[in-house]
XYZ file of C-alpha atoms in Angstrom:
666
model
C 0.000 0.000 0.000
C 1.302 3.419 -0.797
C 1.214 5.243 -4.068
C 2.349 8.775 -4.701
C 3.729 10.218 -7.875
C 3.881 13.640 -6.312
C 7.085 15.043 -4.877
C 7.300 15.464 -1.113
C 6.880 19.198 -0.573
C 8.378 19.326 2.925
C 11.400 21.464 3.669
C 14.393 19.108 3.180
C 16.114 20.734 6.137
C 13.432 19.229 8.374
C 14.270 15.689 7.220
C 17.118 13.667 8.649
C 18.288 12.122 5.379
C 18.859 8.879 7.270
C 17.197 5.479 6.837
C 13.924 5.301 8.740
C 15.272 2.572 11.027
C 17.874 4.980 12.390
C 15.335 7.677 13.237
C 12.669 5.632 15.011
C 11.545 6.755 18.437
C 8.773 5.637 20.805
C 5.348 6.966 19.906
C 3.608 9.401 22.205
C 0.481 7.229 21.856
C -0.252 5.255 24.998
C -2.420 2.369 23.853
C -3.820 -0.249 26.187
C -1.862 -3.542 26.213
C 0.104 -2.646 23.075
C 3.774 -1.945 23.556
C 6.090 -1.118 20.721
C 4.343 1.733 18.889
C 6.954 3.879 17.131
C 7.217 6.944 14.911
C 9.958 9.120 13.444
C 10.633 12.847 12.954
C 10.664 12.022 9.238
C 7.035 10.878 9.551
C 5.835 14.281 10.761
C 4.389 17.046 8.589
C 4.307 20.434 10.355
C 2.631 23.800 9.766
C -0.423 22.482 7.932
C -3.416 24.819 7.469
C -6.107 22.131 7.461
C -8.731 22.078 10.172
C -9.566 18.751 11.856
C -12.832 18.747 9.886
C -10.845 18.646 6.646
C -8.718 15.732 7.824
C -11.808 13.904 9.072
C -13.579 14.324 5.714
C -10.497 13.179 3.831
C -10.152 10.117 6.033
C -13.809 9.202 5.426
C -13.260 9.504 1.693
C -10.119 7.345 1.752
C -11.846 4.614 3.741
C -13.829 3.671 0.640
C -11.120 4.738 -1.829
C -7.828 3.079 -0.828
C -6.939 3.026 -4.532
C -5.764 6.589 -3.950
C -2.927 5.076 -1.924
C -2.327 1.814 -3.753
C -2.520 0.958 -7.447
C -3.054 -2.692 -6.455
C -6.504 -1.919 -5.020
C -9.861 -1.363 -6.695
C -11.732 -0.017 -3.695
C -12.858 -0.914 -0.200
C -16.304 -2.291 0.584
C -17.680 -0.890 3.824
C -18.979 -3.710 6.013
C -19.869 -1.689 9.111
C -19.936 1.942 10.195
C -20.977 2.653 13.755
C -22.291 6.080 12.690
C -23.971 4.796 9.534
C -22.237 7.426 7.380
C -20.540 5.152 4.861
C -22.841 2.674 3.168
C -22.392 -1.048 2.670
C -22.654 -2.478 -0.869
C -26.261 -3.580 -0.322
C -27.197 -0.195 1.105
C -25.710 1.464 -1.982
C -27.741 -0.772 -4.278
C -30.954 0.130 -2.499
C -30.027 3.822 -2.428
C -28.902 4.234 -6.050
C -30.948 1.585 -7.838
C -34.075 1.530 -5.714
C -33.655 -2.234 -5.557
C -36.348 -4.042 -3.639
C -35.067 -6.112 -0.727
C -36.187 -9.373 -2.309
C -34.043 -8.546 -5.353
C -30.809 -7.988 -3.423
C -27.917 -10.172 -4.549
C -26.889 -11.401 -1.145
C -27.393 -11.285 2.565
C -26.161 -8.458 4.743
C -22.678 -9.498 5.783
C -21.552 -8.957 9.339
C -17.845 -8.897 10.161
C -17.015 -8.151 13.754
C -14.586 -5.266 14.245
C -11.296 -5.651 16.033
C -11.964 -4.588 19.645
C -10.999 -0.976 20.254
C -8.153 -0.221 22.636
C -8.171 2.499 25.238
C -5.867 5.311 24.187
C -4.720 7.657 26.913
C -6.059 11.177 26.375
C -8.481 10.122 23.617
C -12.108 9.048 23.363
C -13.419 6.516 20.821
C -15.938 8.163 18.488
C -16.424 5.857 15.525
C -15.646 2.356 14.276
C -15.565 1.308 10.622
C -14.903 -2.151 9.192
C -13.905 -2.347 5.546
C -12.792 -5.001 3.087
C -9.924 -4.056 0.799
C -10.628 -5.294 -2.736
C -7.548 -6.023 -4.910
C -7.408 -5.365 -8.647
C -6.061 -8.841 -9.349
C -7.648 -11.508 -7.131
C -5.378 -14.131 -8.684
C -2.387 -12.449 -7.033
C -3.878 -10.867 -3.930
C -6.721 -11.693 -1.623
C -9.213 -9.299 -0.030
C -8.437 -8.201 3.513
C -10.710 -6.982 6.296
C -9.526 -4.009 8.318
C -10.955 -2.124 11.294
C -10.573 1.651 11.535
C -11.088 3.349 14.895
C -11.617 7.119 15.137
C -10.573 8.850 18.344
C -10.746 12.472 19.362
C -8.767 14.298 22.021
C -10.128 16.984 24.338
C -10.561 20.448 22.892
C -7.984 21.950 25.250
C -5.037 19.860 26.443
C -1.329 20.310 26.966
C 0.695 20.087 23.793
C 3.001 17.095 23.499
C 5.870 19.402 22.594
C 6.725 21.959 25.262
C 8.121 24.470 22.800
C 4.903 24.316 20.793
C 2.877 25.039 23.907
C 5.039 28.025 24.743
C 4.712 29.449 21.240
C 0.966 28.984 21.077
C 0.159 30.938 24.217
C -2.414 30.138 26.878
C -5.470 31.137 24.852
C -5.002 28.609 22.032
C -6.593 25.171 22.059
C -5.347 21.854 20.751
C -7.751 19.607 18.860
C -6.676 16.056 18.176
C -7.878 13.456 15.673
C -6.488 9.941 15.789
C -7.357 7.133 13.340
C -5.969 3.630 13.910
C -6.051 0.998 11.139
C -5.793 -2.656 12.185
C -5.880 -5.591 9.722
C -7.826 -8.700 10.678
C -4.776 -10.904 10.853
C -2.203 -11.711 13.499
C 0.795 -12.682 11.363
C 2.636 -10.811 8.645
C 2.602 -13.943 6.460
C -1.180 -13.542 6.157
C -0.965 -9.963 4.906
C -1.389 -9.478 1.145
C 1.225 -7.645 -0.887
C -0.651 -4.352 -1.013
C -0.865 -3.934 2.783
C 2.083 -2.616 4.829
C 3.763 -5.330 6.915
C 2.506 -3.837 10.167
C 0.270 -4.923 13.019
C -1.386 -1.487 13.086
C -0.987 1.959 11.556
C -2.204 5.313 12.890
C -2.509 8.909 11.707
C -2.504 11.575 14.405
C -3.503 15.121 13.564
C -2.882 17.849 16.153
C -4.392 21.207 15.316
C -3.851 24.342 17.346
C -6.624 26.753 16.485
C -5.850 30.437 16.161
C -8.405 32.307 18.303
C -8.026 35.401 16.093
C -8.998 33.572 12.875
C -12.563 33.928 11.626
C -14.629 30.823 12.326
C -16.167 31.044 8.863
C -12.884 30.541 7.039
C -13.247 27.599 4.653
C -10.684 28.160 1.933
C -6.962 27.755 1.972
C -6.589 31.026 0.056
C -7.862 32.914 3.070
C -6.175 33.206 6.431
C -5.710 29.743 8.033
C -7.657 29.045 11.200
C -4.574 27.645 12.889
C -1.648 25.314 12.439
C -1.690 21.537 12.310
C 0.783 18.676 12.575
C 0.191 15.316 10.922
C 2.227 12.389 12.186
C 2.273 8.721 11.271
C 2.702 6.045 13.959
C 2.899 2.282 13.541
C 3.125 -0.977 15.432
C 5.617 -3.288 13.671
C 5.789 -7.037 13.921
C 8.525 -8.270 16.286
C 11.745 -8.408 14.289
C 15.431 -7.821 14.760
C 15.796 -6.606 11.178
C 15.675 -2.913 10.211
C 12.666 -1.388 8.480
C 12.563 -2.779 4.892
C 13.091 -0.238 2.131
C 9.687 -0.964 0.604
C 7.908 -0.361 3.915
C 9.822 2.886 4.394
C 8.754 4.122 0.955
C 5.171 3.111 1.685
C 5.005 5.018 4.961
C 6.489 8.161 3.431
C 4.112 7.912 0.462
C 1.085 7.493 2.736
C 1.999 10.632 4.634
C 2.670 12.670 1.494
C -0.544 11.522 -0.202
C -2.574 12.411 2.881
C -1.289 15.977 2.780
C -1.592 16.290 -0.999
C -5.221 15.206 -1.001
C -6.027 17.399 1.991
C -5.154 20.432 -0.115
C -8.144 19.681 -2.339
C -10.514 18.736 0.472
C -13.311 20.961 1.730
C -15.563 20.093 4.653
C -19.072 19.459 3.384
C -22.336 18.721 5.144
C -23.823 17.546 1.842
C -21.303 14.794 1.148
C -21.006 12.432 4.130
C -18.584 10.278 2.136
C -15.990 13.047 2.548
C -15.162 16.382 0.965
C -13.353 14.680 -1.937
C -16.468 12.797 -2.978
C -17.622 13.521 -6.537
C -21.428 13.493 -6.856
C -21.250 12.576 -10.565
C -19.105 9.500 -9.928
C -20.800 6.175 -9.165
C -24.081 8.110 -8.909
C -26.004 5.903 -11.354
C -24.579 2.443 -10.633
C -22.655 1.599 -7.439
C -18.920 1.201 -7.904
C -18.696 -2.360 -6.598
C -21.186 -3.714 -9.145
C -19.338 -2.241 -12.116
C -15.878 -3.254 -10.888
C -16.954 -6.812 -10.082
C -18.438 -7.209 -13.561
C -15.417 -5.575 -15.180
C -13.069 -7.969 -13.416
C -15.127 -10.944 -14.633
C -15.086 -9.659 -18.215
C -11.389 -8.871 -18.065
C -10.503 -12.387 -16.951
C -12.814 -13.887 -19.570
C -11.980 -11.843 -22.684
C -8.932 -9.590 -22.329
C -6.184 -12.123 -22.939
C -7.629 -13.484 -26.188
C -8.556 -10.056 -27.533
C -5.072 -8.654 -26.908
C -3.446 -11.750 -28.390
C -5.515 -11.642 -31.589
C -5.396 -7.867 -32.066
C -4.789 -6.877 -35.700
C -5.143 -3.103 -35.569
C -2.082 -0.860 -35.506
C -3.199 0.744 -32.251
C -2.187 -0.453 -28.784
C -4.548 -3.318 -27.915
C -4.533 -3.110 -24.122
C -5.826 0.453 -23.995
C -8.791 -0.164 -26.294
C -9.609 -3.648 -25.010
C -9.694 -2.634 -21.338
C -11.601 0.544 -22.092
C -14.296 -1.295 -24.038
C -14.533 -4.005 -21.378
C -15.060 -1.322 -18.735
C -17.820 0.294 -20.807
C -19.380 -3.131 -21.331
C -19.385 -3.689 -17.576
C -21.134 -0.364 -17.055
C -23.757 -1.206 -19.690
C -24.426 -4.653 -18.240
C -25.100 -3.173 -14.811
C -27.053 -0.259 -16.278
C -29.279 -2.660 -18.187
C -29.705 -4.860 -15.126
C -31.138 -1.789 -13.431
C -33.222 -0.602 -16.392
C -34.578 -3.876 -17.761
C -34.015 -6.418 -15.009
C -31.882 -8.531 -17.370
C -28.617 -10.253 -16.497
C -25.841 -11.803 -18.615
C -26.631 -15.108 -20.275
C -24.645 -17.157 -17.752
C -26.783 -15.849 -14.898
C -30.203 -16.214 -16.473
C -32.783 -18.659 -15.226
C -35.380 -20.360 -17.429
C -38.543 -18.212 -17.466
C -41.547 -19.527 -15.561
C -44.944 -19.801 -17.198
C -46.514 -17.571 -14.553
C -43.683 -15.053 -14.464
C -45.326 -11.803 -15.541
C -42.422 -9.592 -14.433
C -39.767 -11.064 -16.719
C -38.812 -8.815 -19.592
C -36.874 -9.438 -22.754
C -34.005 -7.096 -23.503
C -35.117 -4.903 -26.444
C -31.720 -4.842 -28.144
C -28.942 -2.319 -28.695
C -27.199 -0.539 -31.534
C -23.623 0.696 -31.213
C -23.363 3.706 -33.520
C -19.827 4.272 -34.824
C -18.826 0.924 -33.352
C -15.171 1.231 -34.395
C -13.128 -1.859 -33.584
C -16.286 -3.796 -32.666
C -15.055 -5.061 -29.282
C -18.023 -3.586 -27.447
C -20.507 -5.255 -29.807
C -18.620 -8.557 -29.654
C -18.532 -8.797 -25.860
C -22.154 -7.712 -25.436
C -23.263 -10.360 -27.945
C -21.154 -12.986 -26.196
C -22.783 -11.996 -22.894
C -26.222 -12.663 -24.369
C -27.433 -9.159 -25.273
C -28.922 -8.942 -28.747
C -27.869 -6.043 -30.932
C -25.597 -4.800 -33.685
C -23.211 -2.024 -34.582
C -22.294 0.067 -37.583
C -19.454 2.289 -38.668
C -18.615 4.356 -41.721
C -15.870 1.912 -42.636
C -14.976 -1.654 -41.844
C -12.187 -2.378 -39.358
C -9.493 -5.068 -39.515
C -10.420 -6.201 -36.021
C -13.866 -7.345 -37.157
C -12.195 -10.343 -38.809
C -11.062 -11.808 -35.471
C -14.633 -12.306 -34.271
C -16.841 -15.330 -34.991
C -18.719 -15.177 -38.272
C -22.080 -14.690 -36.559
C -20.686 -11.633 -34.768
C -19.195 -10.225 -37.996
C -22.650 -10.406 -39.557
C -23.854 -7.938 -36.909
C -21.145 -5.405 -37.659
C -22.250 -3.279 -40.601
C -20.281 -0.910 -42.800
C -22.903 1.789 -43.134
C -22.996 5.586 -43.184
C -25.525 7.438 -41.098
C -27.267 10.307 -42.896
C -29.465 12.175 -40.383
C -33.067 12.295 -41.566
C -33.196 16.130 -41.531
C -30.214 16.076 -43.915
C -31.633 13.340 -46.125
C -34.881 15.317 -46.425
C -33.147 18.424 -47.811
C -30.698 16.671 -50.148
C -33.119 16.145 -53.020
C -33.026 16.059 -56.769
C -30.575 14.384 -59.078
C -27.593 16.221 -57.591
C -28.446 15.029 -54.084
C -28.969 11.461 -55.265
C -25.628 11.554 -57.055
C -23.946 12.712 -53.837
C -25.397 9.774 -51.915
C -24.529 7.275 -54.642
C -20.979 8.623 -54.766
C -20.485 7.598 -51.154
C -19.906 4.038 -52.326
C -21.399 2.518 -49.188
C -24.724 1.613 -47.655
C -26.494 4.522 -45.978
C -29.290 4.760 -43.453
C -31.202 7.474 -41.593
C -31.347 5.872 -38.152
C -34.255 3.494 -38.481
C -33.975 1.291 -35.400
C -36.384 -1.152 -33.809
C -38.703 0.167 -31.135
C -37.106 0.542 -27.675
C -33.585 -0.142 -28.986
C -30.893 1.172 -26.640
C -28.440 3.456 -28.476
C -24.745 3.326 -27.557
C -22.711 6.305 -28.727
C -19.190 5.580 -27.466
C -16.671 8.265 -28.455
C -18.728 8.690 -31.596
C -17.244 12.073 -32.561
C -19.539 13.511 -35.262
C -22.504 11.558 -33.918
C -22.205 12.774 -30.309
C -24.504 15.787 -30.484
C -26.728 13.926 -32.950
C -27.246 11.047 -30.503
C -30.321 12.384 -28.622
C -31.771 13.686 -31.895
C -31.162 10.315 -33.549
C -32.798 8.524 -30.600
C -35.897 10.727 -30.697
C -36.258 10.651 -34.493
C -36.098 6.833 -34.501
C -39.408 6.686 -32.638
C -41.049 10.048 -31.825
C -43.907 8.296 -30.010
C -41.445 6.762 -27.546
C -37.895 8.159 -27.891
C -35.166 5.576 -27.507
C -32.915 5.505 -24.439
C -29.223 6.169 -25.001
C -25.751 6.395 -23.532
C -23.364 8.903 -25.105
C -19.690 9.151 -24.102
C -18.425 12.332 -25.795
C -14.956 12.611 -27.250
C -13.955 15.041 -30.018
C -16.097 18.109 -30.587
C -18.063 18.527 -33.842
C -21.030 20.554 -34.997
C -24.141 18.986 -36.509
C -22.541 19.232 -39.962
C -19.711 17.003 -38.742
C -17.156 19.802 -38.996
C -14.767 20.403 -36.139
C -16.349 22.931 -33.813
C -15.722 24.145 -30.297
C -18.916 24.911 -28.417
C -18.900 27.882 -26.061
C -18.983 27.105 -22.336
C -22.460 26.758 -20.853
C -23.793 29.641 -18.850
C -23.544 29.148 -15.109
C -26.861 29.274 -13.335
C -27.291 30.031 -9.671
C -27.826 26.420 -8.621
C -24.583 25.425 -10.332
C -22.666 28.091 -8.433
C -24.154 26.941 -5.162
C -23.046 23.344 -5.693
C -19.734 23.984 -7.420
C -17.509 22.974 -4.507
C -19.326 19.705 -3.892
C -18.586 18.676 -7.470
C -14.818 19.046 -7.240
C -13.087 15.666 -7.523
C -9.683 14.810 -6.065
C -9.374 11.431 -7.728
C -6.616 10.394 -10.118
C -9.263 8.728 -12.292
C -11.137 11.983 -12.899
C -10.905 14.016 -16.072
C -8.080 16.514 -16.225
C -8.803 18.581 -19.306
C -5.869 20.454 -20.762
C -7.699 22.585 -23.304
C -9.107 25.650 -21.591
C -11.041 28.409 -23.264
C -9.069 30.946 -21.305
C -6.078 29.986 -19.226
C -6.308 32.939 -16.841
C -9.688 34.626 -17.031
C -9.530 38.103 -15.536
C -12.297 39.566 -13.397
C -13.997 42.716 -14.534
C -12.730 44.713 -11.563
C -9.136 43.536 -11.971
C -8.371 43.185 -8.275
C -6.963 40.108 -6.537
C -10.058 39.490 -4.448
C -12.271 39.484 -7.531
C -9.882 37.119 -9.332
C -10.049 34.643 -6.465
C -13.827 34.907 -6.390
C -13.951 34.320 -10.148
C -11.909 31.148 -9.871
C -13.870 29.851 -6.877
C -17.194 30.476 -8.607
C -16.175 28.786 -11.864
C -17.672 25.306 -12.309
C -14.848 22.858 -11.784
C -16.317 19.488 -12.663
C -15.684 18.103 -16.190
C -19.151 18.746 -17.608
C -19.406 22.386 -16.623
C -15.800 23.458 -16.988
C -14.697 25.800 -19.746
C -12.798 23.038 -21.497
C -13.679 21.850 -24.974
C -14.734 18.482 -23.596
C -16.897 19.979 -20.873
C -18.596 22.301 -23.331
C -19.276 19.437 -25.761
C -20.770 17.326 -22.983
C -22.938 20.197 -21.817
C -24.146 20.773 -25.391
C -25.189 17.151 -25.826
C -27.060 17.325 -22.517
C -28.798 20.615 -23.307
C -30.052 19.377 -26.690
C -31.345 16.169 -25.098
C -33.169 18.156 -22.424
C -34.561 20.560 -25.009
C -36.278 17.748 -26.893
C -37.738 16.252 -23.732
C -35.244 13.784 -22.295
C -34.606 13.457 -18.592
C -30.815 13.518 -18.755
C -28.305 12.170 -16.263
C -24.525 12.295 -16.288
C -21.968 10.093 -14.641
C -18.218 9.621 -14.715
C -17.563 6.129 -16.040
C -14.595 4.229 -14.660
C -12.659 3.700 -17.883
C -8.950 4.245 -18.671
C -9.633 7.443 -20.593
C -9.807 11.137 -19.815
C -12.926 11.241 -21.993
C -15.080 9.362 -19.511
C -18.265 11.346 -18.959
C -21.411 9.396 -19.721
C -24.610 11.191 -20.756
C -27.680 9.007 -20.256
C -31.127 9.752 -21.597
C -34.399 8.004 -20.772
C -33.112 5.686 -18.033
C -35.834 6.309 -15.463
C -38.704 6.239 -17.954
C -37.436 2.975 -19.419
C -36.866 1.458 -15.987
C -40.431 2.126 -14.868
C -41.747 0.447 -18.007
C -39.408 -2.527 -18.229
C -38.367 -3.274 -14.655
C -41.412 -2.784 -12.420
C -39.904 -5.112 -9.789
C -37.521 -2.334 -8.791
C -38.568 0.102 -6.113
C -40.751 2.752 -7.783
C -39.879 6.420 -7.869
C -42.048 9.037 -6.216
C -45.579 9.221 -7.571
C -45.024 12.775 -8.807
C -41.905 11.845 -10.801
C -43.505 8.688 -12.132
C -46.569 10.565 -13.350
C -44.372 13.107 -15.134
C -42.468 10.360 -16.928
C -45.659 8.586 -17.959
C -47.056 11.657 -19.666
C -47.839 10.885 -23.270
C -45.411 12.327 -25.772
C -46.817 14.337 -28.666
C -44.797 13.033 -31.651
C -45.737 15.948 -33.913
C -44.654 18.509 -31.347
C -41.419 16.600 -30.734
C -40.609 16.495 -34.448
C -41.250 20.225 -34.736
C -38.864 20.829 -31.832
C -36.187 18.685 -33.469
C -36.564 20.551 -36.765
C -36.160 23.853 -34.946
C -33.077 22.617 -33.044
C -31.434 21.391 -36.252
C -32.265 24.635 -38.060
C -30.830 26.740 -35.240
C -27.645 24.700 -34.865
C -26.979 24.656 -38.621
C -27.639 28.372 -39.107
C -24.054 29.306 -38.219
C -22.832 27.049 -41.065
C -25.058 28.356 -43.824
C -28.260 26.462 -43.137
C -29.463 22.875 -43.040
C -28.917 22.128 -46.733
C -25.345 23.404 -46.677
C -24.632 21.458 -43.467
C -26.069 18.325 -45.091
C -23.657 18.633 -48.011
C -20.739 19.131 -45.616
C -21.837 16.009 -43.745
C -21.985 13.911 -46.919
C -18.608 15.157 -48.142
C -17.015 14.308 -44.797
C -18.706 10.901 -44.760
C -17.179 10.170 -48.150
C -13.635 10.918 -46.950
C -14.176 8.969 -43.744
C -15.454 5.937 -45.614
C -12.381 5.997 -47.831
C -10.084 6.273 -44.836
C -9.121 9.884 -45.460
C -10.844 11.517 -42.493
C -9.293 12.441 -39.173
C -10.465 10.878 -35.951
C -9.416 9.419 -32.667
C -7.213 6.398 -32.113
C -10.005 3.946 -32.621
C -10.299 5.095 -36.198
C -11.545 8.090 -38.062
C -14.858 9.669 -38.288
C -18.404 9.050 -37.210
C -16.706 8.014 -34.031
C -13.816 5.655 -33.787
């Protein structure tokens, strides 16, 4: 355990420069019946501005996200929280999916915590039991761990006399202590990712400045006091010095704790911790997606990478598509009540709740991996792309028959390209064309579909105006409706967005880090430093609402979907890509129709979703949206001709696109 690619920012003069074994000293912690706790001056971080609330929130966040400290871990499943703040896997399923109790996948698991020890000068406040989940279960096993939270009195003597003298009599010392204890008694039973220690503890001492304003919440403003973070541990009995790997781990844990604290804000709205991102794992719980992804990875990844025939790096595309497949499988389990073929039971004659999956279409399917795996998992569907890919040949013949080389011509464009000249343009494409005629209720997948991204909700609604199709769009490169490269302006910030901006800041290495900004250093109108800080703090910082090209594209796709009547949701999908925002349309409406076993939504929301759609009005709205969006490019007819010309070059392999292949996505 221990991952940090960030440089230690401490003053080198405060470090000994010696091996950790030579700097160990007895810990100040006095723990009942446990002798041998040690620490080191090199495991102390002084002069920190974070309040105890910040460190508490960060610790809560890391309890469920140990992957921030170790690349060998997926996550941690919470098995017990004495305060009920962090949720168990089953509680998350019921909370996010509205799953009825009789549909839960298992029984509530009870793992007894390690008994808490009395710690002199501290009071036990909270106990959490978690299970660390490794990325590779073939190499590592899960491990249960108990985490005890202690707090010290609000005013006590400082453990360093000189600190007490400097602070003065009016200051107070607040103390937060968290002790981590694995559920094992021997180091041989510890998996590779866990430090070879009997217990590990973080102690945070914070001396509050009585002159600081109690409302201070940002690190840019005057700190409320000064804190010291120290790491203490209980080693296994050994005559050998501290191993080099353990030393690196301890130093990395300390550095990561401080680094993440700099992006942490206390929040009453996010009990999972101030680093929690409300658009991550908000549709499907993390553990469901990761468990399915691991199964798919073990089942398909090796063969797909071995047989890869494209010039691109196989591992990146294979793992990304497997992760998206895992998300779709769990999304469809929630929406339709369907499971992969291996987990299906024969339908009963009197089973009126069973539903058949309506099918999918992967627009701009690229290398075809997503279609292949979904078909292998028992989900009926097909995919198309503007040009055939080499990788299609590695799939079974029956799968290849469901991968079509076909060019999508949006119906509004096909309607205006008339006459002999228009027909000649379409014939000159040299490939099959279609206008998005899909079977009723088909689920549309638009994965990094480039030119088709903004068209996706329009395509879904045009396919069946009486009942618009549900969809998942994962934006990538930004294009206008004509297919030309275009950078959408940032969305306007409304008051509700400004209110929630801080809660949507993520401090996770998996989050999007967009490099393309509309304006690197936007200046406030007044030009003063205070206004500049306010401008930066009030700018939306999550990927969808940022001023980046990707955020603006995502926001555009969402706004068009909402304009034509979709209830739109967004979620960060756990894929190895910086382009990982998922835009979902029609999930709740579809779920209420296809999966009535699930816990129903509120009556008010359900009634709104069941309102009958006026197909004529919807088509008029779509026409108006297309006309407005194409106006900047010379009108709908001109945009249609641009689209067809680009489709021709893409089909012939002359267009530009992402690594999966050019044009119309991939």
